[in-house]
Short mmCIF file of C-alpha atoms in Angstrom, two decimals:
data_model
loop_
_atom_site.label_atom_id
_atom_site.label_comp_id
_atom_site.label_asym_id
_atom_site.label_seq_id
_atom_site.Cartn_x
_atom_site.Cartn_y
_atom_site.Cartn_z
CA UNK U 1 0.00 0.00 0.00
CA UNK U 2 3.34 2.22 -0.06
CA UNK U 3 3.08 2.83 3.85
CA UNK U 4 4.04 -0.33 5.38
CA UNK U 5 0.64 -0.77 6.77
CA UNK U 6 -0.84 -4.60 6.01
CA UNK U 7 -4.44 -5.90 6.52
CA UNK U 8 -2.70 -9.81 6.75
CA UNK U 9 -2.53 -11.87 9.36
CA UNK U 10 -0.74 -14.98 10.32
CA UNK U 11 -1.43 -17.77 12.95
CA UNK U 12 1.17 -19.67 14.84
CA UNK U 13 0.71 -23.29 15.85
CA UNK U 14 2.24 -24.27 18.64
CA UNK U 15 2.62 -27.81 18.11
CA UNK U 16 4.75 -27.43 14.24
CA UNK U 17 6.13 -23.97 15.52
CA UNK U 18 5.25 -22.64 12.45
CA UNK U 19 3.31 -19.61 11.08
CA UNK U 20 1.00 -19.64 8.22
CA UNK U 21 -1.37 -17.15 6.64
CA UNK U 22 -4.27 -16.13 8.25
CA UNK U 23 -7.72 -14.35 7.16
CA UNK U 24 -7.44 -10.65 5.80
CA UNK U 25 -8.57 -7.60 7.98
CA UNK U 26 -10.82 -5.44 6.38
CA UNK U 27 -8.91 -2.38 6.99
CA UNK U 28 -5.28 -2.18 7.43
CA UNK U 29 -3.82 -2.04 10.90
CA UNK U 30 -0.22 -0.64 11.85
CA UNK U 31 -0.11 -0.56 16.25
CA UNK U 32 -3.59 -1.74 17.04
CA UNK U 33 -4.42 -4.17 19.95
CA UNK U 34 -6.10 -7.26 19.99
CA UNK U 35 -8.11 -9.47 22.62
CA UNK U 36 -9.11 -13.20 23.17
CA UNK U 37 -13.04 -13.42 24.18
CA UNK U 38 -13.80 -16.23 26.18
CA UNK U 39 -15.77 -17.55 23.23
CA UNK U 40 -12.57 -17.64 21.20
CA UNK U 41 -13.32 -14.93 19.09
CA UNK U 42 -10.33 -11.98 18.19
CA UNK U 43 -11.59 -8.52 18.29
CA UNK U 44 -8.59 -5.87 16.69
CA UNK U 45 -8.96 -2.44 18.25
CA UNK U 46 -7.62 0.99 16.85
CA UNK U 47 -4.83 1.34 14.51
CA UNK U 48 -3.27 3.50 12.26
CA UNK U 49 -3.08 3.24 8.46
CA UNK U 50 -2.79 7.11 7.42
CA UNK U 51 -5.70 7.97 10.20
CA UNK U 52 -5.84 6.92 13.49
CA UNK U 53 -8.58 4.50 13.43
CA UNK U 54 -11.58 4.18 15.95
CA UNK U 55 -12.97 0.92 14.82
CA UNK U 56 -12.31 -2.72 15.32
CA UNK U 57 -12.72 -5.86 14.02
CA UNK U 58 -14.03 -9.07 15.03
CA UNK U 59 -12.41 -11.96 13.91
CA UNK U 60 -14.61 -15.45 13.78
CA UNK U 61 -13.10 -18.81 14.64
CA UNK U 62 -15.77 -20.78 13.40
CA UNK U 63 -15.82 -19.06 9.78
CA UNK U 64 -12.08 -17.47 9.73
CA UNK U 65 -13.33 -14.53 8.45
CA UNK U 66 -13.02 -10.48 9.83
CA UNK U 67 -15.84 -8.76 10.16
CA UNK U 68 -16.48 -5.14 11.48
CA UNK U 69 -16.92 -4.87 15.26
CA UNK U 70 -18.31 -2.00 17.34
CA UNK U 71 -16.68 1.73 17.17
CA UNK U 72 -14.41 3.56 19.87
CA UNK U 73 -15.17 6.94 20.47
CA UNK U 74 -11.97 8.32 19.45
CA UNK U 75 -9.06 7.11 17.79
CA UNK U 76 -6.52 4.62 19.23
CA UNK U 77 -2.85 3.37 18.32
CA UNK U 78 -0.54 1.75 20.32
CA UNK U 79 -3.48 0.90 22.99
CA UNK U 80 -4.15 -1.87 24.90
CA UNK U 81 -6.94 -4.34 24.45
CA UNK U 82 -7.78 -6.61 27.46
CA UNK U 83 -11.35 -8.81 27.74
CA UNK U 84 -13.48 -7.89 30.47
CA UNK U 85 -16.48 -10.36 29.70
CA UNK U 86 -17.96 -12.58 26.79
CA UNK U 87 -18.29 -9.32 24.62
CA UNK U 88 -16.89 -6.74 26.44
CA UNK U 89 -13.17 -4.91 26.24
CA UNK U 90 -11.15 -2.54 27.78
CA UNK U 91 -9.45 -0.41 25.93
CA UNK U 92 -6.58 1.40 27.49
CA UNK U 93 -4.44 4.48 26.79
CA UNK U 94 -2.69 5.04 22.88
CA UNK U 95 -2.12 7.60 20.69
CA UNK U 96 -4.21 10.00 18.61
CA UNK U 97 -1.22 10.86 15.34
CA UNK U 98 -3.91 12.15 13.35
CA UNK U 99 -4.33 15.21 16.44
CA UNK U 100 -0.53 14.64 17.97
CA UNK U 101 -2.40 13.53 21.47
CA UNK U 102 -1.82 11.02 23.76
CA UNK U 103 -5.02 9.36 25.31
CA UNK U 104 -4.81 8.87 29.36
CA UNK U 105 -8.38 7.61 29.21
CA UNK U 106 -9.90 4.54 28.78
CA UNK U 107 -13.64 3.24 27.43
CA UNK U 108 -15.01 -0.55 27.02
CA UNK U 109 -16.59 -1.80 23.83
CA UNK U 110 -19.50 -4.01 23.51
#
């Protein structure tokens, strides 16, 4: 895309010690943040791929396929991502580049 920024994934198995290609993000992703829900689904938070990105995406075992997850209210990169329930995350701190700000808040996503 001439920035660096990829919408590819990988996944490691831990028996082989191997990678190998996973399902492709929607949207391209440089610094977001990721968490596990207890149901085994991978929800991708924030970003940055020319814009500091508020929205995330939800990543289904059972199909391997992205699709778009709920919205932050502002943009995050370089947050953290940690599961508070079967739906819910934390989102923590990050960066705003498209506003030069650094976040010292936090908000959960449903």
């Amino acid at each position: 895309n001439g920035r660096g920024v990829l919408a590819s994934t990988e996944l490691f198995d831990l028996d082989s010690k191997t990678f190998s290609p996973g399902p492709k993000m929607e949207s391209e992703r440089d610094g977001c943040a990721a968490a596990v829900l207890k149901d085994g689904r991978v929800v991708a938070v924030g970003g940055y791929n020319g814009t500091t990105l508020s929205t995330s995406e939800v990543l289904s075992p059972a199909s391997n396929t992205w699709s778009p997850g709920p919205n932050m209210t502002s943009g995050r990169s370089g947050c953290v991502a940690l599961p508070l329930s079967s739906s819910r995350i934390l989102v923590i701190g990050g960066s705003n580049f498209s506003v030069r700000s650094y976040h010292s808040t936090t908000e959960i996503i449903d």
